[in-house]
Amino acid sequence: MALGYVGVLTVRVEMPWVSNLKEKRALVRPVVERLKARYPLTVARLDGLDAHDWEVIGVATLSNDYGWVEETLRMAADFIAREGEYRVAWEETDITVLGGEDGEEA
C-alpha cells in the first residue's frame, strides 16, 4: 500500500528572441513566483540560468492522493504555458509512489 506520491514536473521554456539574461529573468521569474503563490508547490529554476534564450523550471508536490498530485501538476503545466512570454519546448511529469512494496513508479 502506498503511503503517498511525489510528483515532479519539468518544463523547458525557450525564448530565442531574447538577447540577454536580464530580459530572460524578467520573463521567467514572475511566472515562477506567481506559480509558488497560487499552488501548493515547490518551484525552482533548475537549468539554463546562464543561457539567455532558454530555461528549465522544476515543480514538485507531495500528497497521499495520486489524482490530486496529477491534477495539481497539470494545472501547474497549464499555468506555465499560459502565463509566460516564451514557448514551452517540452514538459515531463513523473509521479513516484512512496512506501510501495517494490518502489515502482505510477
PDB file of C-alpha atoms in Angstrom, residues 21-72:
ATOM      1  CA  LEU A  21      19.931  37.317 -19.142  1.00  0.00           C
ATOM      2  CA  LYS A  22      18.193  40.305 -17.591  1.00  0.00           C
ATOM      3  CA  GLU A  23      15.445  40.202 -20.197  1.00  0.00           C
ATOM      4  CA  LYS A  24      15.030  36.428 -19.785  1.00  0.00           C
ATOM      5  CA  ARG A  25      14.784  36.682 -15.992  1.00  0.00           C
ATOM      6  CA  ALA A  26      12.143  39.380 -16.384  1.00  0.00           C
ATOM      7  CA  LEU A  27      10.042  36.878 -18.361  1.00  0.00           C
ATOM      8  CA  VAL A  28      10.599  33.745 -16.246  1.00  0.00           C
ATOM      9  CA  ARG A  29      10.924  34.909 -12.644  1.00  0.00           C
ATOM     10  CA  PRO A  30       7.429  36.464 -12.323  1.00  0.00           C
ATOM     11  CA  VAL A  31       5.811  33.272 -13.610  1.00  0.00           C
ATOM     12  CA  VAL A  32       7.785  31.161 -11.108  1.00  0.00           C
ATOM     13  CA  GLU A  33       6.834  33.475  -8.224  1.00  0.00           C
ATOM     14  CA  ARG A  34       3.127  33.547  -9.172  1.00  0.00           C
ATOM     15  CA  LEU A  35       3.115  29.752  -9.515  1.00  0.00           C
ATOM     16  CA  LYS A  36       4.534  29.384  -5.976  1.00  0.00           C
ATOM     17  CA  ALA A  37       1.952  31.799  -4.596  1.00  0.00           C
ATOM     18  CA  ARG A  38      -1.022  30.227  -6.370  1.00  0.00           C
ATOM     19  CA  TYR A  39      -0.457  26.469  -5.902  1.00  0.00           C
ATOM     20  CA  PRO A  40       0.866  24.244  -3.077  1.00  0.00           C
ATOM     21  CA  LEU A  41       4.124  23.538  -4.899  1.00  0.00           C
ATOM     22  CA  THR A  42       7.846  23.839  -4.616  1.00  0.00           C
ATOM     23  CA  VAL A  43       9.158  25.598  -7.722  1.00  0.00           C
ATOM     24  CA  ALA A  44      12.737  26.202  -8.844  1.00  0.00           C
ATOM     25  CA  ARG A  45      14.633  27.445 -11.862  1.00  0.00           C
ATOM     26  CA  LEU A  46      16.803  24.381 -12.498  1.00  0.00           C
ATOM     27  CA  ASP A  47      18.880  24.748 -15.640  1.00  0.00           C
ATOM     28  CA  GLY A  48      19.778  27.301 -18.271  1.00  0.00           C
ATOM     29  CA  LEU A  49      20.350  30.018 -15.703  1.00  0.00           C
ATOM     30  CA  ASP A  50      23.363  31.287 -17.658  1.00  0.00           C
ATOM     31  CA  ALA A  51      21.685  30.913 -21.058  1.00  0.00           C
ATOM     32  CA  HIS A  52      19.811  33.899 -22.415  1.00  0.00           C
ATOM     33  CA  ASP A  53      17.295  32.026 -24.573  1.00  0.00           C
ATOM     34  CA  TRP A  54      16.073  29.003 -22.574  1.00  0.00           C
ATOM     35  CA  GLU A  55      15.481  27.741 -19.037  1.00  0.00           C
ATOM     36  CA  VAL A  56      14.231  24.635 -17.242  1.00  0.00           C
ATOM     37  CA  ILE A  57      11.648  25.069 -14.486  1.00  0.00           C
ATOM     38  CA  GLY A  58      11.072  22.307 -11.934  1.00  0.00           C
ATOM     39  CA  VAL A  59       7.894  21.846  -9.904  1.00  0.00           C
ATOM     40  CA  ALA A  60       7.294  19.319  -7.106  1.00  0.00           C
ATOM     41  CA  THR A  61       4.420  18.343  -4.818  1.00  0.00           C
ATOM     42  CA  LEU A  62       3.572  15.594  -2.348  1.00  0.00           C
ATOM     43  CA  SER A  63       0.252  14.034  -1.283  1.00  0.00           C
ATOM     44  CA  ASN A  64      -1.423  10.802  -0.285  1.00  0.00           C
ATOM     45  CA  ASP A  65      -3.842  11.228  -3.232  1.00  0.00           C
ATOM     46  CA  TYR A  66      -2.485  10.261  -6.663  1.00  0.00           C
ATOM     47  CA  GLY A  67      -5.270  12.108  -8.502  1.00  0.00           C
ATOM     48  CA  TRP A  68      -4.591  15.303  -6.593  1.00  0.00           C
ATOM     49  CA  VAL A  69      -0.867  15.153  -7.430  1.00  0.00           C
ATOM     50  CA  GLU A  70      -1.640  14.501 -11.098  1.00  0.00           C
ATOM     51  CA  GLU A  71      -4.203  17.317 -11.329  1.00  0.00           C
ATOM     52  CA  THR A  72      -2.003  19.822  -9.464  1.00  0.00           C
TER      53      THR A  72
END
